[in-house]
Amino acid sequence: MTMFTRFIETVIGDKKQWRDYKARARSLPPPYNEAIDALERYVMYFGPGDDPVPLLLDLLDLFEQSAADGTPIRQIVGDDPVEFAETFLNNYPKGNWIVRERRRLTDAINQAASR
C-alpha cells in the first residue's frame, strides 16, 4: 500500500466505495447531479473528516429516489440548503470535528456557569 493510497483511504475511506459513489452520482440526471455535487463539496469541507462516504451514500440514495420519483430539488433540500446540509450532517456526529467542538464549548460554558 502506497502512502498516497493510505492518505486517500484516511481522507475518503475505501477507494472502491468512493469510485462507486462517484459513478452513481455522475449517472444522476440534471439537476440532481448538480445538487449532489454541491452537497458533496459542502460535506468535504464541513462533514465528518474521517470517512464521509457513508454520509454521501445516504445522500445519494435520497437523490436517486427523488430523481426516480420526480421530486423537485427544492422539495428535497427546502429553502435553505445550508440548513438541510447541517441537519443531515448532525446525523453523523462520529468523527465530525465541528460537532465535537460545539459539544466541548457547550460543556465548558455549562461547567463555568455552574460555579
Short mmCIF file of N, CA, C and O in Angstrom, two decimals:
data_model
loop_
_atom_site.label_atom_id
_atom_site.label_comp_id
_atom_site.label_asym_id
_atom_site.label_seq_id
_atom_site.Cartn_x
_atom_site.Cartn_y
_atom_site.Cartn_z
N MET A 1 0.85 -1.17 0.00
CA MET A 1 0.00 0.00 0.00
C MET A 1 0.90 1.24 0.00
O MET A 1 1.79 1.35 0.82
N THR A 2 0.64 2.11 -0.96
CA THR A 2 1.46 3.31 -1.05
C THR A 2 0.99 4.35 -0.04
O THR A 2 -0.11 4.26 0.51
N MET A 3 1.83 5.32 0.17
CA MET A 3 1.49 6.41 1.08
C MET A 3 0.26 7.17 0.58
O MET A 3 -0.61 7.55 1.35
N PHE A 4 0.19 7.36 -0.77
CA PHE A 4 -0.95 8.05 -1.36
C PHE A 4 -2.25 7.28 -1.13
O PHE A 4 -3.28 7.84 -0.78
N THR A 5 -2.18 5.95 -1.31
CA THR A 5 -3.36 5.11 -1.09
C THR A 5 -3.83 5.21 0.36
O THR A 5 -5.02 5.33 0.63
N ARG A 6 -2.87 5.16 1.27
CA ARG A 6 -3.23 5.30 2.69
C ARG A 6 -3.87 6.66 2.96
O ARG A 6 -4.84 6.76 3.70
N PHE A 7 -3.32 7.70 2.33
CA PHE A 7 -3.88 9.04 2.51
C PHE A 7 -5.32 9.09 2.01
O PHE A 7 -6.22 9.59 2.68
N ILE A 8 -5.55 8.55 0.81
CA ILE A 8 -6.90 8.56 0.23
C ILE A 8 -7.85 7.78 1.13
O ILE A 8 -8.97 8.23 1.41
N GLU A 9 -7.42 6.62 1.61
CA GLU A 9 -8.29 5.83 2.48
C GLU A 9 -8.57 6.54 3.79
O GLU A 9 -9.65 6.45 4.33
N THR A 10 -7.56 7.27 4.28
CA THR A 10 -7.76 8.01 5.52
C THR A 10 -8.75 9.15 5.32
O THR A 10 -9.63 9.38 6.15
N VAL A 11 -8.62 9.86 4.21
CA VAL A 11 -9.45 11.03 3.97
C VAL A 11 -10.84 10.66 3.48
O VAL A 11 -11.84 11.17 3.97
N ILE A 12 -10.95 9.77 2.52
CA ILE A 12 -12.27 9.48 1.94
C ILE A 12 -12.73 8.05 2.13
O ILE A 12 -13.78 7.69 1.64
N GLY A 13 -11.99 7.24 2.85
CA GLY A 13 -12.42 5.88 3.10
C GLY A 13 -12.02 4.94 1.98
O GLY A 13 -11.08 5.20 1.24
N ASP A 14 -12.75 3.86 1.87
CA ASP A 14 -12.45 2.83 0.88
C ASP A 14 -12.53 3.40 -0.54
O ASP A 14 -13.52 4.01 -0.92
N LYS A 15 -11.48 3.15 -1.32
CA LYS A 15 -11.40 3.69 -2.68
C LYS A 15 -12.50 3.14 -3.59
O LYS A 15 -13.07 3.88 -4.39
N LYS A 16 -12.82 1.86 -3.46
CA LYS A 16 -13.87 1.26 -4.29
C LYS A 16 -15.22 1.89 -3.97
O LYS A 16 -15.98 2.21 -4.89
N GLN A 17 -15.51 2.10 -2.69
CA GLN A 17 -16.76 2.74 -2.31
C GLN A 17 -16.83 4.15 -2.90
O GLN A 17 -17.87 4.59 -3.37
N TRP A 18 -15.70 4.85 -2.86
CA TRP A 18 -15.65 6.21 -3.38
C TRP A 18 -15.90 6.22 -4.89
O TRP A 18 -16.69 7.03 -5.39
N ARG A 19 -15.26 5.30 -5.59
CA ARG A 19 -15.46 5.23 -7.05
C ARG A 19 -16.90 4.88 -7.39
O ARG A 19 -17.49 5.44 -8.31
N ASP A 20 -17.48 3.94 -6.63
CA ASP A 20 -18.87 3.57 -6.86
C ASP A 20 -19.80 4.77 -6.62
O ASP A 20 -20.73 5.00 -7.38
N TYR A 21 -19.50 5.48 -5.54
CA TYR A 21 -20.31 6.67 -5.23
C TYR A 21 -20.22 7.68 -6.38
O TYR A 21 -21.25 8.19 -6.85
N LYS A 22 -19.00 7.96 -6.84
CA LYS A 22 -18.82 8.96 -7.91
C LYS A 22 -19.53 8.51 -9.20
O LYS A 22 -20.13 9.33 -9.89
N ALA A 23 -19.46 7.24 -9.53
CA ALA A 23 -20.12 6.73 -10.73
C ALA A 23 -21.63 6.90 -10.61
O ALA A 23 -22.30 7.32 -11.57
N ARG A 24 -22.17 6.55 -9.45
CA ARG A 24 -23.62 6.70 -9.26
C ARG A 24 -24.03 8.17 -9.29
O ARG A 24 -25.06 8.52 -9.86
N ALA A 25 -23.21 9.04 -8.68
CA ALA A 25 -23.53 10.48 -8.66
C ALA A 25 -23.52 11.05 -10.08
O ALA A 25 -24.37 11.86 -10.44
N ARG A 26 -22.55 10.61 -10.89
CA ARG A 26 -22.47 11.10 -12.28
C ARG A 26 -23.66 10.63 -13.11
O ARG A 26 -24.04 11.29 -14.07
N SER A 27 -24.24 9.51 -12.74
CA SER A 27 -25.35 8.98 -13.53
C SER A 27 -26.69 9.62 -13.19
O SER A 27 -27.69 9.36 -13.88
N LEU A 28 -26.72 10.44 -12.15
CA LEU A 28 -27.97 11.14 -11.82
C LEU A 28 -28.29 12.14 -12.94
O LEU A 28 -27.40 12.77 -13.49
N PRO A 29 -29.56 12.31 -13.24
CA PRO A 29 -29.91 13.31 -14.26
C PRO A 29 -29.79 14.73 -13.69
O PRO A 29 -29.89 14.92 -12.47
N PRO A 30 -29.56 15.72 -14.59
CA PRO A 30 -29.59 17.10 -14.12
C PRO A 30 -31.03 17.42 -13.69
O PRO A 30 -31.96 16.89 -14.28
N PRO A 31 -31.26 18.19 -12.71
CA PRO A 31 -30.36 18.96 -11.86
C PRO A 31 -29.92 18.21 -10.61
O PRO A 31 -29.22 18.76 -9.78
N TYR A 32 -30.32 16.92 -10.48
CA TYR A 32 -29.97 16.17 -9.27
C TYR A 32 -28.46 15.97 -9.15
O TYR A 32 -27.91 16.02 -8.05
N ASN A 33 -27.78 15.74 -10.27
CA ASN A 33 -26.32 15.57 -10.21
C ASN A 33 -25.63 16.88 -9.80
O ASN A 33 -24.64 16.86 -9.08
N GLU A 34 -26.17 18.01 -10.22
CA GLU A 34 -25.60 19.30 -9.81
C GLU A 34 -25.80 19.52 -8.30
O GLU A 34 -24.89 20.00 -7.62
N ALA A 35 -26.97 19.16 -7.81
CA ALA A 35 -27.25 19.33 -6.38
C ALA A 35 -26.37 18.40 -5.54
O ALA A 35 -25.82 18.83 -4.51
N ILE A 36 -26.20 17.14 -5.97
CA ILE A 36 -25.38 16.22 -5.18
C ILE A 36 -23.92 16.65 -5.23
O ILE A 36 -23.20 16.52 -4.22
N ASP A 37 -23.46 17.21 -6.34
CA ASP A 37 -22.09 17.74 -6.40
C ASP A 37 -21.89 18.88 -5.40
O ASP A 37 -20.86 18.96 -4.73
N ALA A 38 -22.87 19.77 -5.33
CA ALA A 38 -22.78 20.89 -4.40
C ALA A 38 -22.79 20.40 -2.96
O ALA A 38 -22.00 20.88 -2.12
N LEU A 39 -23.64 19.42 -2.66
CA LEU A 39 -23.69 18.88 -1.30
C LEU A 39 -22.40 18.13 -0.98
O LEU A 39 -21.89 18.19 0.14
N GLU A 40 -21.86 17.42 -1.95
CA GLU A 40 -20.59 16.71 -1.74
C GLU A 40 -19.49 17.70 -1.37
O GLU A 40 -18.71 17.46 -0.45
N ARG A 41 -19.43 18.79 -2.09
CA ARG A 41 -18.41 19.81 -1.80
C ARG A 41 -18.57 20.34 -0.37
O ARG A 41 -17.61 20.46 0.37
N TYR A 42 -19.80 20.60 0.02
CA TYR A 42 -20.06 21.10 1.37
C TYR A 42 -19.64 20.06 2.42
O TYR A 42 -19.00 20.39 3.41
N VAL A 43 -20.00 18.81 2.16
CA VAL A 43 -19.67 17.72 3.10
C VAL A 43 -18.15 17.56 3.22
O VAL A 43 -17.63 17.31 4.31
N MET A 44 -17.44 17.73 2.12
CA MET A 44 -15.98 17.58 2.18
C MET A 44 -15.34 18.67 3.04
O MET A 44 -14.30 18.45 3.65
N TYR A 45 -15.97 19.83 3.10
CA TYR A 45 -15.45 20.90 3.96
C TYR A 45 -15.92 20.77 5.40
O TYR A 45 -15.17 20.99 6.33
N PHE A 46 -17.20 20.46 5.60
CA PHE A 46 -17.78 20.53 6.93
C PHE A 46 -18.26 19.20 7.49
O PHE A 46 -18.77 19.15 8.60
N GLY A 47 -18.11 18.13 6.74
CA GLY A 47 -18.60 16.83 7.18
C GLY A 47 -17.62 16.10 8.06
O GLY A 47 -16.58 16.65 8.44
N PRO A 48 -17.95 14.84 8.35
CA PRO A 48 -17.05 14.04 9.17
C PRO A 48 -15.71 13.87 8.46
O PRO A 48 -15.68 13.42 7.33
N GLY A 49 -14.67 14.24 9.12
CA GLY A 49 -13.37 14.24 8.48
C GLY A 49 -12.79 12.87 8.23
O GLY A 49 -12.02 12.68 7.29
N ASP A 50 -13.18 11.89 9.03
CA ASP A 50 -12.52 10.59 8.90
C ASP A 50 -13.08 9.73 7.79
O ASP A 50 -12.36 9.02 7.14
N ASP A 51 -14.38 9.76 7.52
CA ASP A 51 -14.95 8.93 6.47
C ASP A 51 -16.31 9.49 6.04
O ASP A 51 -17.35 9.09 6.58
N PRO A 52 -16.32 10.36 5.04
CA PRO A 52 -17.60 10.95 4.61
C PRO A 52 -18.41 10.06 3.67
O PRO A 52 -19.55 10.37 3.36
N VAL A 53 -17.84 8.94 3.24
CA VAL A 53 -18.51 8.13 2.21
C VAL A 53 -19.87 7.60 2.67
O VAL A 53 -20.84 7.69 1.90
N PRO A 54 -20.02 7.05 3.88
CA PRO A 54 -21.36 6.59 4.28
C PRO A 54 -22.41 7.70 4.22
O PRO A 54 -23.54 7.48 3.78
N LEU A 55 -22.04 8.89 4.67
CA LEU A 55 -22.95 10.03 4.62
C LEU A 55 -23.30 10.37 3.17
O LEU A 55 -24.47 10.58 2.83
N LEU A 56 -22.29 10.41 2.31
CA LEU A 56 -22.53 10.74 0.90
C LEU A 56 -23.38 9.68 0.22
O LEU A 56 -24.23 10.00 -0.62
N LEU A 57 -23.19 8.43 0.58
CA LEU A 57 -24.00 7.36 0.00
C LEU A 57 -25.46 7.50 0.42
O LEU A 57 -26.37 7.27 -0.39
N ASP A 58 -25.69 7.89 1.66
CA ASP A 58 -27.07 8.11 2.11
C ASP A 58 -27.69 9.30 1.37
O ASP A 58 -28.87 9.25 0.98
N LEU A 59 -26.92 10.36 1.19
CA LEU A 59 -27.42 11.50 0.40
C LEU A 59 -27.73 11.07 -1.03
O LEU A 59 -28.76 11.45 -1.59
N LEU A 60 -26.84 10.28 -1.59
CA LEU A 60 -27.03 9.81 -2.97
C LEU A 60 -28.29 8.95 -3.08
O LEU A 60 -29.05 9.09 -4.04
N ASP A 61 -28.51 8.07 -2.10
CA ASP A 61 -29.74 7.26 -2.10
C ASP A 61 -30.97 8.17 -2.13
O ASP A 61 -31.92 7.92 -2.88
N LEU A 62 -30.94 9.21 -1.31
CA LEU A 62 -32.06 10.16 -1.26
C LEU A 62 -32.27 10.82 -2.61
O LEU A 62 -33.41 10.91 -3.10
N PHE A 63 -31.20 11.26 -3.24
CA PHE A 63 -31.32 11.94 -4.52
C PHE A 63 -31.69 10.99 -5.66
O PHE A 63 -32.41 11.36 -6.57
N GLU A 64 -31.20 9.77 -5.61
CA GLU A 64 -31.61 8.79 -6.63
C GLU A 64 -33.10 8.50 -6.53
O GLU A 64 -33.80 8.45 -7.54
N GLN A 65 -33.57 8.30 -5.30
CA GLN A 65 -35.01 8.03 -5.11
C GLN A 65 -35.84 9.24 -5.53
O GLN A 65 -36.88 9.10 -6.18
N SER A 66 -35.36 10.43 -5.19
CA SER A 66 -36.08 11.65 -5.55
C SER A 66 -36.10 11.84 -7.06
O SER A 66 -37.12 12.26 -7.62
N ALA A 67 -35.00 11.54 -7.72
CA ALA A 67 -34.96 11.64 -9.18
C ALA A 67 -35.94 10.65 -9.80
O ALA A 67 -36.65 10.98 -10.75
N ALA A 68 -35.99 9.45 -9.26
CA ALA A 68 -36.91 8.43 -9.78
C ALA A 68 -38.37 8.84 -9.59
O ALA A 68 -39.22 8.58 -10.44
N ASP A 69 -38.63 9.52 -8.46
CA ASP A 69 -39.99 9.97 -8.16
C ASP A 69 -40.33 11.30 -8.82
O ASP A 69 -41.48 11.73 -8.78
N GLY A 70 -39.32 12.00 -9.33
CA GLY A 70 -39.54 13.32 -9.93
C GLY A 70 -39.74 14.41 -8.90
O GLY A 70 -40.34 15.44 -9.18
N THR A 71 -39.21 14.19 -7.69
CA THR A 71 -39.33 15.18 -6.63
C THR A 71 -38.44 16.38 -6.94
O THR A 71 -37.25 16.20 -7.19
N PRO A 72 -38.99 17.59 -6.92
CA PRO A 72 -38.16 18.77 -7.20
C PRO A 72 -37.06 18.97 -6.15
O PRO A 72 -37.23 18.62 -4.97
N ILE A 73 -35.94 19.54 -6.58
CA ILE A 73 -34.80 19.77 -5.69
C ILE A 73 -35.21 20.58 -4.46
O ILE A 73 -34.82 20.26 -3.33
N ARG A 74 -35.99 21.62 -4.66
CA ARG A 74 -36.42 22.46 -3.53
C ARG A 74 -37.26 21.68 -2.52
O ARG A 74 -37.23 21.97 -1.33
N GLN A 75 -37.97 20.70 -2.99
CA GLN A 75 -38.76 19.88 -2.06
C GLN A 75 -37.84 18.97 -1.24
O GLN A 75 -38.17 18.61 -0.13
N ILE A 76 -36.69 18.63 -1.78
CA ILE A 76 -35.74 17.78 -1.05
C ILE A 76 -34.98 18.60 -0.01
O ILE A 76 -34.94 18.24 1.16
N VAL A 77 -34.39 19.72 -0.45
CA VAL A 77 -33.50 20.47 0.45
C VAL A 77 -34.18 21.65 1.13
O VAL A 77 -33.62 22.24 2.05
N GLY A 78 -35.38 22.01 0.68
CA GLY A 78 -36.07 23.15 1.27
C GLY A 78 -35.51 24.47 0.76
O GLY A 78 -34.75 24.50 -0.21
N ASP A 79 -35.88 25.55 1.43
CA ASP A 79 -35.45 26.88 1.01
C ASP A 79 -34.01 27.19 1.39
O ASP A 79 -33.39 28.07 0.81
N ASP A 80 -33.50 26.50 2.41
CA ASP A 80 -32.14 26.78 2.89
C ASP A 80 -31.27 25.53 2.76
O ASP A 80 -31.30 24.64 3.63
N PRO A 81 -30.47 25.45 1.70
CA PRO A 81 -29.64 24.25 1.51
C PRO A 81 -28.61 24.05 2.61
O PRO A 81 -28.25 22.91 2.92
N VAL A 82 -28.14 25.13 3.21
CA VAL A 82 -27.17 25.01 4.31
C VAL A 82 -27.83 24.34 5.51
O VAL A 82 -27.24 23.45 6.13
N GLU A 83 -29.03 24.77 5.82
CA GLU A 83 -29.75 24.15 6.94
C GLU A 83 -29.99 22.67 6.66
O GLU A 83 -29.82 21.83 7.55
N PHE A 84 -30.37 22.34 5.42
CA PHE A 84 -30.56 20.94 5.05
C PHE A 84 -29.27 20.16 5.27
O PHE A 84 -29.27 19.08 5.88
N ALA A 85 -28.16 20.70 4.76
CA ALA A 85 -26.87 20.01 4.87
C ALA A 85 -26.47 19.87 6.34
O ALA A 85 -26.00 18.79 6.75
N GLU A 86 -26.64 20.92 7.12
CA GLU A 86 -26.26 20.86 8.53
C GLU A 86 -27.12 19.84 9.29
O GLU A 86 -26.60 19.10 10.13
N THR A 87 -28.40 19.80 9.00
CA THR A 87 -29.28 18.82 9.64
C THR A 87 -28.85 17.41 9.26
O THR A 87 -28.79 16.52 10.11
N PHE A 88 -28.54 17.22 8.00
CA PHE A 88 -28.08 15.90 7.54
C PHE A 88 -26.77 15.54 8.22
O PHE A 88 -26.59 14.41 8.70
N LEU A 89 -25.83 16.49 8.30
CA LEU A 89 -24.53 16.23 8.94
C LEU A 89 -24.67 15.87 10.42
O LEU A 89 -23.90 15.08 10.94
N ASN A 90 -25.65 16.47 11.08
CA ASN A 90 -25.83 16.19 12.51
C ASN A 90 -26.22 14.75 12.78
O ASN A 90 -26.12 14.28 13.91
N ASN A 91 -26.68 14.04 11.75
CA ASN A 91 -26.99 12.62 11.91
C ASN A 91 -25.74 11.75 11.89
O ASN A 91 -25.82 10.55 12.09
N TYR A 92 -24.58 12.36 11.60
CA TYR A 92 -23.33 11.61 11.51
C TYR A 92 -22.27 12.26 12.40
O TYR A 92 -21.26 12.76 11.91
N PRO A 93 -22.51 12.28 13.70
CA PRO A 93 -21.60 13.02 14.58
C PRO A 93 -20.24 12.37 14.77
O PRO A 93 -19.29 13.05 15.11
N LYS A 94 -20.13 11.05 14.53
CA LYS A 94 -18.85 10.39 14.77
C LYS A 94 -17.77 10.97 13.86
O LYS A 94 -17.91 10.97 12.64
N GLY A 95 -16.74 11.47 14.46
CA GLY A 95 -15.63 12.00 13.69
C GLY A 95 -15.84 13.41 13.19
O GLY A 95 -14.99 13.97 12.56
N ASN A 96 -17.00 13.99 13.46
CA ASN A 96 -17.29 15.33 12.99
C ASN A 96 -16.70 16.34 13.97
O ASN A 96 -17.24 16.55 15.05
N TRP A 97 -15.63 16.95 13.58
CA TRP A 97 -14.92 17.85 14.50
C TRP A 97 -15.77 19.05 14.89
O TRP A 97 -15.65 19.54 16.01
N ILE A 98 -16.64 19.51 14.01
CA ILE A 98 -17.48 20.66 14.36
C ILE A 98 -18.43 20.29 15.48
O ILE A 98 -18.60 21.05 16.44
N VAL A 99 -19.06 19.12 15.38
CA VAL A 99 -19.99 18.67 16.42
C VAL A 99 -19.24 18.50 17.73
O VAL A 99 -19.71 18.92 18.80
N ARG A 100 -18.03 17.89 17.66
CA ARG A 100 -17.25 17.70 18.89
C ARG A 100 -16.89 19.05 19.52
O ARG A 100 -16.98 19.22 20.73
N GLU A 101 -16.50 20.01 18.69
CA GLU A 101 -16.13 21.32 19.23
C GLU A 101 -17.33 22.06 19.79
O GLU A 101 -17.22 22.75 20.81
N ARG A 102 -18.48 21.93 19.15
CA ARG A 102 -19.69 22.56 19.69
C ARG A 102 -20.03 21.96 21.04
O ARG A 102 -20.39 22.66 21.99
N ARG A 103 -19.94 20.63 21.12
CA ARG A 103 -20.23 19.94 22.38
C ARG A 103 -19.23 20.35 23.45
O ARG A 103 -19.61 20.62 24.59
N ARG A 104 -17.95 20.44 23.08
CA ARG A 104 -16.91 20.83 24.02
C ARG A 104 -17.14 22.25 24.53
O ARG A 104 -17.01 22.51 25.72
N LEU A 105 -17.53 23.16 23.63
CA LEU A 105 -17.82 24.53 24.03
C LEU A 105 -19.01 24.58 24.98
O LEU A 105 -18.95 25.24 26.03
N THR A 106 -20.07 23.88 24.64
CA THR A 106 -21.26 23.86 25.49
C THR A 106 -20.93 23.30 26.87
O THR A 106 -21.33 23.87 27.90
N ASP A 107 -20.18 22.20 26.92
CA ASP A 107 -19.81 21.60 28.20
C ASP A 107 -18.95 22.55 29.02
O ASP A 107 -19.15 22.69 30.24
N ALA A 108 -18.00 23.23 28.38
CA ALA A 108 -17.12 24.14 29.11
C ALA A 108 -17.89 25.33 29.66
O ALA A 108 -17.68 25.74 30.82
N ILE A 109 -18.81 25.87 28.87
CA ILE A 109 -19.61 27.01 29.34
C ILE A 109 -20.55 26.57 30.45
O ILE A 109 -20.72 27.27 31.46
N ASN A 110 -21.16 25.40 30.30
CA ASN A 110 -22.04 24.89 31.36
C ASN A 110 -21.28 24.69 32.65
O ASN A 110 -21.79 25.01 33.74
N GLN A 111 -20.07 24.15 32.56
CA GLN A 111 -19.27 23.93 33.76
C GLN A 111 -18.86 25.26 34.39
O GLN A 111 -18.93 25.43 35.60
N ALA A 112 -18.45 26.23 33.57
CA ALA A 112 -18.06 27.53 34.07
C ALA A 112 -19.24 28.26 34.70
O ALA A 112 -19.09 28.93 35.73
N ALA A 113 -20.40 28.15 34.11
CA ALA A 113 -21.59 28.84 34.61
C ALA A 113 -22.13 28.22 35.89
O ALA A 113 -22.82 28.89 36.65
N SER A 114 -21.81 26.96 36.13
CA SER A 114 -22.34 26.30 37.32
C SER A 114 -21.54 26.62 38.59
O SER A 114 -21.94 26.23 39.68
N ARG A 115 -20.47 27.34 38.47
CA ARG A 115 -19.64 27.67 39.66
C ARG A 115 -20.09 28.93 40.33
O ARG A 115 -20.62 29.82 39.86
#
